[in-house]
Coordinates of C-alpha atoms and ligand atoms in Angstrom, one line a residue:
M1 CA 0.0 0.0 0.0
P2 CA 1.6 3.3 -1.0
K3 CA 1.8 5.7 1.9
M4 CA 0.4 9.1 1.1
T5 CA 0.8 12.3 3.0
I6 CA -2.3 14.0 4.3
D7 CA -2.0 16.7 1.7
E8 CA -1.6 14.2 -1.1
I9 CA -4.7 12.3 0.2
K10 CA -6.7 15.6 0.3
A11 CA -5.6 16.5 -3.2
S12 CA -6.6 13.2 -4.5
V13 CA -10.1 13.5 -2.8
A14 CA -10.6 17.0 -4.2
A15 CA -9.6 15.9 -7.7
E16 CA -12.0 13.0 -7.7
I17 CA -14.9 15.1 -6.5
D18 CA -14.1 17.7 -9.2
R19 CA -14.0 14.9 -11.8
R20 CA -17.4 13.7 -10.8
S21 CA -18.9 17.1 -10.0
D22 CA -21.4 17.1 -12.9
D23 CA -22.7 13.7 -12.0
L24 CA -23.1 14.6 -8.3
I25 CA -25.0 17.8 -9.1
D26 CA -27.2 15.9 -11.5
I27 CA -28.1 13.5 -8.7
A28 CA -29.1 16.4 -6.5
K29 CA -31.2 17.9 -9.3
H30 CA -32.9 14.6 -9.9
I31 CA -34.0 14.5 -6.3
L32 CA -35.1 18.1 -6.6
A33 CA -37.3 17.1 -9.5
N34 CA -38.8 14.2 -7.6
P35 CA -39.7 15.6 -4.1
E36 CA -41.2 13.4 -1.5
P37 CA -42.1 14.4 2.1
G38 CA -40.9 12.5 5.2
F39 CA -41.7 8.8 5.5
R40 CA -43.0 8.8 1.9
E41 CA -39.5 8.9 0.3
Q42 CA -39.9 5.6 -1.6
K43 CA -38.5 6.9 -5.0
T44 CA -35.8 8.9 -3.4
S45 CA -34.7 6.0 -1.2
K46 CA -34.6 3.7 -4.2
Y47 CA -32.6 6.3 -6.2
V48 CA -30.1 6.7 -3.4
G49 CA -29.8 2.9 -3.1
D50 CA -29.1 2.8 -6.8
Q51 CA -26.3 5.4 -6.4
F52 CA -24.8 3.3 -3.6
E53 CA -24.9 0.2 -5.9
K54 CA -23.2 2.1 -8.7
L55 CA -20.4 3.1 -6.3
N56 CA -20.1 -0.5 -5.0
I57 CA -21.0 0.7 -1.5
P58 CA -22.6 -2.0 0.7
F59 CA -25.7 -0.6 2.3
E60 CA -28.8 -1.4 4.4
S61 CA -32.2 0.0 3.6
S62 CA -35.6 0.4 5.2
I63 CA -34.2 2.0 8.3
G64 CA -36.9 4.2 9.8
L65 CA -39.1 3.0 6.9
T66 CA -37.2 4.7 4.0
G67 CA -33.7 5.4 5.3
L68 CA -30.4 3.9 4.1
K69 CA -26.9 3.4 5.5
G70 CA -23.9 2.8 3.4
V71 CA -20.5 2.0 4.8
L72 CA -17.0 2.8 3.4
E73 CA -14.2 0.8 5.2
G74 CA -10.8 2.3 5.8
G75 CA -7.5 0.4 5.5
S76 CA -7.4 -0.4 9.2
S77 CA -9.8 -0.3 12.1
G78 CA -10.7 3.0 13.9
P79 CA -13.6 5.3 14.7
T80 CA -16.6 5.6 12.4
V81 CA -17.6 9.0 11.1
G82 CA -21.3 9.4 10.1
V83 CA -22.2 11.7 7.2
F84 CA -25.8 12.6 7.0
G85 CA -28.0 13.5 4.0
E86 CA -31.7 14.0 4.5
L87 CA -34.1 12.4 2.0
D88 CA -37.2 14.4 2.5
S89 CA -38.8 17.4 1.0
L90 CA -41.3 19.9 2.4
I91 CA -44.8 20.6 1.1
V92 CA -45.0 24.2 -0.2
L93 CA -47.7 25.6 -2.4
G94 CA -46.4 27.4 -5.5
H95 CA -42.8 26.4 -5.2
P96 CA -41.2 26.4 -8.7
H97 CA -40.0 22.8 -8.2
A98 CA -43.1 21.5 -6.5
D99 CA -44.7 18.2 -7.5
P100 CA -48.0 19.3 -9.2
L101 CA -50.0 16.5 -7.5
T102 CA -48.6 16.5 -3.9
N103 CA -47.1 20.1 -3.6
A104 CA -44.0 18.4 -2.2
A105 CA -41.0 20.7 -2.8
H106 CA -37.4 20.8 -1.8
A107 CA -37.8 24.2 -0.1
C108 CA -35.1 23.4 2.5
G109 CA -32.4 22.2 0.1
H110 CA -32.2 18.6 1.3
H111 CA -31.6 17.3 -2.2
A112 CA -28.2 19.1 -2.1
Q113 CA -27.3 17.2 1.1
I114 CA -27.7 13.9 -0.7
G115 CA -25.4 15.3 -3.3
N116 CA -22.7 16.4 -0.8
M117 CA -23.0 13.2 1.1
L118 CA -22.3 11.2 -2.1
A119 CA -19.5 13.7 -2.9
V120 CA -17.8 12.6 0.3
A121 CA -18.2 8.9 -0.8
V122 CA -16.8 9.6 -4.3
G123 CA -13.9 11.6 -2.9
L124 CA -12.9 9.0 -0.4
Q125 CA -13.1 6.3 -3.1
A126 CA -10.3 8.0 -5.0
P127 CA -7.3 5.7 -5.5
G128 CA -5.3 5.2 -2.4
V129 CA -7.4 7.2 0.0
L130 CA -9.4 4.7 2.0
E131 CA -6.4 2.4 2.4
N132 CA -4.6 5.3 4.2
L133 CA -7.4 5.9 6.7
S134 CA -8.1 4.1 10.0
G135 CA -11.8 3.7 10.6
R136 CA -15.0 3.8 8.6
V137 CA -17.4 6.3 7.1
A138 CA -21.2 5.7 7.5
L139 CA -23.3 7.4 4.8
L140 CA -26.6 8.0 6.6
A141 CA -29.5 8.9 4.2
V142 CA -32.2 9.7 6.8
P143 CA -35.9 10.2 6.2
A144 CA -38.3 12.8 7.5
E145 CA -36.2 15.6 9.0
E146 CA -39.0 18.2 8.3
Y147 CA -41.5 17.5 11.1
I148 CA -44.6 17.9 9.1
E149 CA -47.8 15.9 8.4
I150 CA -48.0 15.1 12.1
E151 CA -51.4 13.4 11.8
Y152 CA -50.1 11.0 9.1
R153 CA -47.0 10.2 11.0
D154 CA -48.8 9.8 14.3
D155 CA -51.1 7.3 12.6
L156 CA -48.0 5.4 11.6
R157 CA -46.9 5.5 15.2
V158 CA -50.3 4.2 16.4
E159 CA -50.0 1.4 13.8
G160 CA -46.6 0.5 15.3
K161 CA -44.6 1.3 12.2
L162 CA -42.7 4.1 14.0
E163 CA -42.1 5.2 17.5
F164 CA -40.8 8.7 16.8
L165 CA -42.0 11.0 14.1
G166 CA -38.5 12.0 12.8
G167 CA -36.2 9.8 10.8
T168 CA -33.0 10.5 12.8
P169 CA -34.6 9.5 16.2
E170 CA -35.7 6.3 14.5
F171 CA -32.2 5.7 13.2
I172 CA -30.9 6.1 16.8
K173 CA -33.5 3.8 18.2
S174 CA -33.0 1.1 15.6
G175 CA -29.3 0.8 16.4
A176 CA -28.2 2.3 13.0
M177 CA -26.1 4.8 14.9
D178 CA -24.6 2.4 17.5
D179 CA -21.4 2.0 15.5
V180 CA -21.1 5.7 14.7
D181 CA -18.8 7.8 16.9
L182 CA -19.1 11.3 15.4
A183 CA -21.3 12.9 12.9
M184 CA -21.6 15.7 10.4
M185 CA -23.8 17.1 7.6
T186 CA -24.0 20.2 5.5
H187 CA -27.2 22.1 5.1
T188 CA -27.9 24.8 2.6
E189 CA -28.7 28.4 3.6
N190 CA -29.9 31.5 2.0
R191 CA -26.9 33.5 0.8
D192 CA -28.4 36.8 1.7
W193 CA -27.5 36.3 5.4
T194 CA -23.9 36.9 4.4
H195 CA -22.9 36.4 0.8
D196 CA -22.5 33.7 -1.8
G197 CA -19.7 31.3 -1.2
T198 CA -19.8 31.4 2.6
I199 CA -20.0 28.5 5.0
G200 CA -21.5 29.1 8.5
V201 CA -20.4 27.0 11.5
G202 CA -21.2 26.7 15.2
A203 CA -24.9 27.6 15.1
T204 CA -27.1 26.6 18.0
N205 CA -30.8 25.7 17.3
N206 CA -34.0 25.5 19.3
G207 CA -35.3 22.1 20.4
M208 CA -39.0 21.3 20.1
V209 CA -42.0 19.1 20.8
A210 CA -44.9 18.8 18.4
K211 CA -48.6 18.4 19.1
R212 CA -51.5 16.8 17.3
I213 CA -54.7 18.3 18.5
Q214 CA -58.3 17.4 17.9
F215 CA -61.3 19.5 19.2
L216 CA -64.5 17.5 19.4
G217 CA -67.9 19.1 19.5
V218 CA -71.4 18.2 18.4
A219 CA -72.7 18.6 14.8
S220 CA -76.0 20.3 14.2
H221 CA -77.7 22.5 11.6
A222 CA -75.6 25.7 11.5
G223 CA -78.6 27.9 10.7
G224 CA -81.6 26.0 12.1
S225 CA -80.3 24.7 15.4
P226 CA -76.8 25.9 16.3
H227 CA -78.0 25.9 20.0
L228 CA -78.0 22.1 19.8
G229 CA -74.4 21.9 18.5
T230 CA -71.1 22.4 20.2
N231 CA -68.7 24.3 18.0
A232 CA -65.3 22.8 17.9
L233 CA -64.0 25.6 15.6
N234 CA -64.9 28.1 18.2
A235 CA -63.0 26.0 20.8
A236 CA -60.0 26.0 18.5
N237 CA -60.2 29.8 18.0
I238 CA -60.4 30.4 21.8
A239 CA -57.4 28.0 22.2
L240 CA -55.4 30.0 19.6
M241 CA -56.2 33.3 21.5
G242 CA -55.2 31.5 24.7
I243 CA -51.8 30.6 23.2
H244 CA -51.3 34.2 22.0
A245 CA -52.1 35.4 25.5
Q246 CA -49.1 33.4 26.7
R247 CA -46.6 35.1 24.4
E248 CA -45.8 37.9 26.8
T249 CA -44.6 35.3 29.3
F250 CA -42.0 33.9 27.0
R251 CA -38.6 35.2 27.8
D252 CA -36.6 36.6 24.9
H253 CA -33.5 34.5 25.6
D254 CA -35.6 31.3 25.5
T255 CA -36.5 32.1 21.9
I256 CA -39.9 30.3 22.2
R257 CA -41.7 29.7 18.9
V258 CA -45.3 28.4 18.9
H259 CA -46.9 28.3 15.5
P260 CA -50.1 26.3 15.2
I261 CA -52.0 25.5 12.0
I262 CA -55.6 24.3 11.6
T263 CA -55.5 21.3 9.3
Q264 CA -59.3 20.7 9.4
G265 CA -61.6 23.5 10.3
G266 CA -65.0 21.9 9.5
I267 CA -66.6 19.5 7.1
A268 CA -69.7 21.3 5.7
V269 CA -70.5 24.9 6.0
S270 CA -74.1 24.2 7.0
S271 CA -73.1 22.0 9.9
V272 CA -71.7 23.1 13.2
P273 CA -68.0 22.0 13.1
A274 CA -67.7 18.9 15.4
D275 CA -64.1 17.8 14.5
V276 CA -61.5 20.4 14.2
R277 CA -57.8 19.5 14.0
M278 CA -54.6 21.4 14.6
E279 CA -50.9 20.8 14.7
T280 CA -48.3 22.9 16.4
F281 CA -44.7 23.0 17.4
V282 CA -43.5 24.4 20.7
R283 CA -39.8 25.3 20.3
G284 CA -37.3 26.8 22.6
R285 CA -33.6 27.2 23.2
T286 CA -33.4 24.8 26.1
I287 CA -35.3 21.6 27.0
D288 CA -36.7 23.4 30.1
A289 CA -37.8 26.4 28.1
Y290 CA -39.8 24.5 25.5
T291 CA -41.3 21.9 27.9
S292 CA -42.4 24.7 30.2
A293 CA -44.0 26.6 27.2
A294 CA -45.7 23.4 26.1
K295 CA -47.5 23.2 29.4
K296 CA -48.9 26.7 28.8
V297 CA -50.0 25.7 25.3
D298 CA -51.8 22.7 26.8
R299 CA -53.7 24.9 29.3
A300 CA -54.8 27.1 26.4
L301 CA -56.0 24.1 24.5
R302 CA -58.0 22.9 27.4
A303 CA -59.5 26.4 27.9
G304 CA -60.9 26.3 24.4
A305 CA -62.6 23.0 25.0
M306 CA -63.9 24.2 28.4
A307 CA -65.4 27.4 27.0
V308 CA -67.7 25.7 24.5
G309 CA -68.4 22.6 26.5
G310 CA -66.5 20.4 24.1
R311 CA -63.5 18.1 24.3
V312 CA -59.9 18.2 23.2
K313 CA -57.5 15.4 22.5
I314 CA -53.8 16.5 22.8
T315 CA -51.2 14.1 21.6
T316 CA -47.7 15.3 22.3
V317 CA -44.8 13.8 20.4
S318 CA -41.1 14.3 21.1
G319 CA -39.6 16.4 18.3
Y320 CA -35.9 17.3 18.2
A321 CA -33.4 18.2 21.0
P322 CA -31.4 21.5 20.9
I323 CA -28.1 21.2 19.0
Q324 CA -24.7 21.7 20.5
Q325 CA -22.0 21.7 17.9
D326 CA -18.7 20.1 19.0
P327 CA -16.0 22.9 19.2
L328 CA -13.0 20.7 18.4
L329 CA -14.8 19.1 15.4
T330 CA -15.9 22.5 14.3
S331 CA -12.3 23.8 14.4
I332 CA -11.0 20.8 12.3
Y333 CA -13.8 21.4 9.8
E334 CA -13.1 25.1 9.7
M335 CA -9.4 24.5 8.9
N336 CA -10.5 22.4 6.0
A337 CA -13.4 24.6 4.7
T338 CA -11.4 27.8 4.8
P339 CA -8.9 27.0 2.0
L340 CA -11.9 25.9 -0.2
V341 CA -14.0 29.1 0.2
G342 CA -11.3 31.6 1.1
D343 CA -10.1 33.4 4.2
G344 CA -12.9 35.1 6.1
N345 CA -15.6 33.1 4.3
V346 CA -16.2 30.6 7.1
V347 CA -18.4 32.5 9.4
Q348 CA -19.5 31.8 13.0
M349 CA -23.3 31.7 13.3
G350 CA -25.4 32.5 16.3
H351 CA -28.6 31.0 17.6
R352 CA -31.3 29.9 15.2
S353 CA -34.9 29.5 16.3
G354 CA -35.6 26.6 13.9
S355 CA -34.9 23.0 14.9
T356 CA -32.9 20.2 13.4
D357 CA -32.5 16.4 13.7
M358 CA -28.8 16.9 14.2
G359 CA -29.8 18.3 17.7
D360 CA -30.6 14.7 18.7
V361 CA -27.3 13.3 17.4
S362 CA -25.4 16.1 19.2
Q363 CA -26.8 14.9 22.5
I364 CA -25.1 11.5 22.2
M365 CA -21.9 12.1 20.1
P366 CA -19.7 14.9 18.8
A367 CA -21.5 16.5 15.8
I368 CA -21.3 19.5 13.4
H369 CA -24.0 21.0 11.2
P370 CA -22.5 23.6 8.9
Y371 CA -24.5 25.7 6.5
A372 CA -23.4 26.5 2.9
A373 CA -24.8 29.8 1.7
A374 CA -25.8 28.5 -1.7
A375 CA -29.5 29.4 -2.0
T376 CA -31.8 32.3 -2.6
G377 CA -35.3 32.9 -1.2
K378 CA -36.8 32.2 2.2
A379 CA -36.2 28.8 3.7
H380 CA -39.5 26.8 3.7
G381 CA -40.9 29.5 1.4
D382 CA -42.1 29.3 -2.2
D383 CA -38.9 31.0 -3.5
Y384 CA -36.2 29.0 -1.7
V385 CA -34.0 27.7 -4.5
V386 CA -30.4 26.4 -4.4
E387 CA -28.5 28.4 -7.0
D388 CA -24.8 27.6 -6.3
Y389 CA -24.6 23.9 -6.7
E390 CA -20.9 23.9 -6.8
L391 CA -20.8 25.2 -3.2
A392 CA -23.8 23.1 -2.0
V393 CA -22.6 19.8 -3.4
T394 CA -19.0 19.9 -4.6
T395 CA -17.3 22.3 -2.1
A396 CA -19.5 21.1 0.8
G397 CA -18.5 17.5 0.0
K398 CA -14.8 18.4 -0.2
A399 CA -14.9 20.2 3.1
M400 CA -16.5 17.2 4.9
A401 CA -14.3 14.7 3.1
H402 CA -11.1 16.6 4.0
T403 CA -12.3 16.8 7.6
I404 CA -12.7 13.1 7.6
V405 CA -9.2 12.6 6.2
D406 CA -7.8 14.6 9.1
L407 CA -10.0 12.7 11.6
L408 CA -9.0 9.2 10.3
S409 CA -5.4 9.7 9.3
E410 CA -2.5 8.7 11.7
N411 CA -4.5 5.8 13.2
G412 CA -7.6 8.0 13.7
S413 CA -5.8 10.0 16.4
R414 CA -7.7 13.3 15.7
A415 CA -11.1 11.5 15.7
N416 CA -10.1 9.8 19.0
E417 CA -9.2 13.1 20.5
V418 CA -12.6 14.6 19.5
I419 CA -14.4 11.6 21.0
S420 CA -12.4 11.5 24.2
R421 CA -12.9 15.2 24.9
F422 CA -16.6 15.1 24.3
I423 CA -18.9 14.9 27.3
P424 CA -22.2 13.5 26.1
P425 CA -25.3 15.2 27.6
M426 CA -27.0 11.8 27.3
T427 CA -26.2 8.2 26.7
K428 CA -28.3 6.5 23.9
S429 CA -30.6 4.9 26.5
Q430 CA -31.0 8.2 28.4
Y431 CA -31.8 9.9 25.1
L432 CA -34.5 7.3 24.3
A433 CA -35.9 7.6 27.8
F434 CA -36.0 11.4 27.5
M435 CA -37.8 11.2 24.1
R436 CA -40.3 8.8 25.6
S437 CA -40.9 11.0 28.6
L438 CA -42.0 13.8 26.2
Q439 CA -44.7 11.7 24.5
S440 CA -48.1 11.9 26.0
E441 CA -51.8 11.6 25.2
E442 CA -54.5 13.5 27.0
E443 CA -58.3 13.9 26.6
Y444 CA -60.0 16.8 28.4
G445 CA -63.5 18.2 28.5
E446 CA -67.2 17.3 28.8
Ligands
ZN501 ZN1 -36.2 22.7 6.8
ZN502 ZN1 -33.6 21.4 6.3

C-alpha cells in the first residue's frame, strides 16, 4: 500500500470530487425534481440505493421506513464518522420545483445534502485514499427531517410502524447509529445572510416538541339549530387566543416559537364544526424552556374546549433536541473549509430559532451541522432555490471529506481526540428515555 501524506490524500479526494462534479450535481437535481415528504420517500430512497450500488458501497435499507446506511471501510480499524444526507422534501404551495400532484417541494435544500454526502463517498473512493485511513465512514440517508404531516406520521406510530416522528430519532432507536462515533452534515442556507460562497459554522438551534390536537364538538344545523351543537372551531379559536395570550410570558432568551396550524376547520358549512384539528410545534432554546412553554399551550387548548363545553385530545410527540456543535470538530472542519472558500468566508453563526434532527445526534456524540450559503429565497418559502450547486454539493462535499481525512489519518488520532474530549449530555438509553418522557396523550372536557 503506497503511503500518502495527508496533503496528497486531500488533493486526491478533491480531484476525484471535481472529476465527478457534474454527476453529483445531476443526482441532487434529480432528487429536486422528484420531491417526497418524510416517511414517503420511496422513490428517493430507491434512487439513493441505486447510487450506492453504482459506487459499490454496501448498504442497508428500510431503516426508519425509508432510510439507508452505506459504509466505506478504511484500510485499518478505527472510529466511524457518520455523514448525513436528508431524503425528505417539504410541502410548499407554489414552489417552482413542487410536485404538481402533492405540492411536495425541496424548499429546504435537502436534495443538495444527498449530493454532498455522495460527494464525500466519491472523494474517499479516489485511488489510495481509504487504504490510508483508519476507521469507517457511514453514509446515513435519513428520512423525515422536516417535522410535518404530524397526523399522518402519528397514525404510523399508532399502527406500530414508527415510535418517533422524525427519521433520525428512528435511526438512533434502531441501532443504526450504534457503531457511529461522530457525525456531520452540511445544510444549505440563504446566501443573503452573508454572501454567496460562505459557509457558516457553530450555530445553535431551538429544540422542540410537536402536538396533534383534535377538538370535538357536536354537529347540528348551523342555521336552524346551532344551539343544539357544540362548535369545535370556536373551541380552536379560543385556544389560539389563549396561546397568543401566553406570548408575553415567553422570555426573549428562551426564543420560544409556537406556530399552530388548523388542518381541518370543519366539514360542511351548513353543519356546526364537530371535529377540528390542529398541529403545532413548541420550540425553545433549552429543554426546560420548551417543555415549560408546552404546558402553557396545553392549558390554552383545554381552555378552548372548556369554553364551548366540548372536548380536546392532545397528543404530544417528542420532536428534536437542541443542538450543541462540538467545538473541536468545528475547528477541524473550519481548517478544511477555509482553503476551499477563502479566508474570512467561514463564518461563526449565532442562535437559530428553527430546529434540526442533528440536535438529537449532538446529544449523544460529537456532531457538526455547517451551512453552505448557496440558496436564494426564504427557507421553507415558495422561493427557496439552491443556486450555487458547486458550493452546495461539490465544495461542501470536499470540506467534509477533507475533515474526515484529518480525523481518520494517523491511526484515527484526531477522531479519537474529539471523541475523548466530548462529554455527552445523554447516553443513547438516556436519550431514548428522554424522548419517551415527552410523548403523551390527554383527553380533556365534557
Ligand atoms: Zn427545513
Ligand atoms: Zn432542512
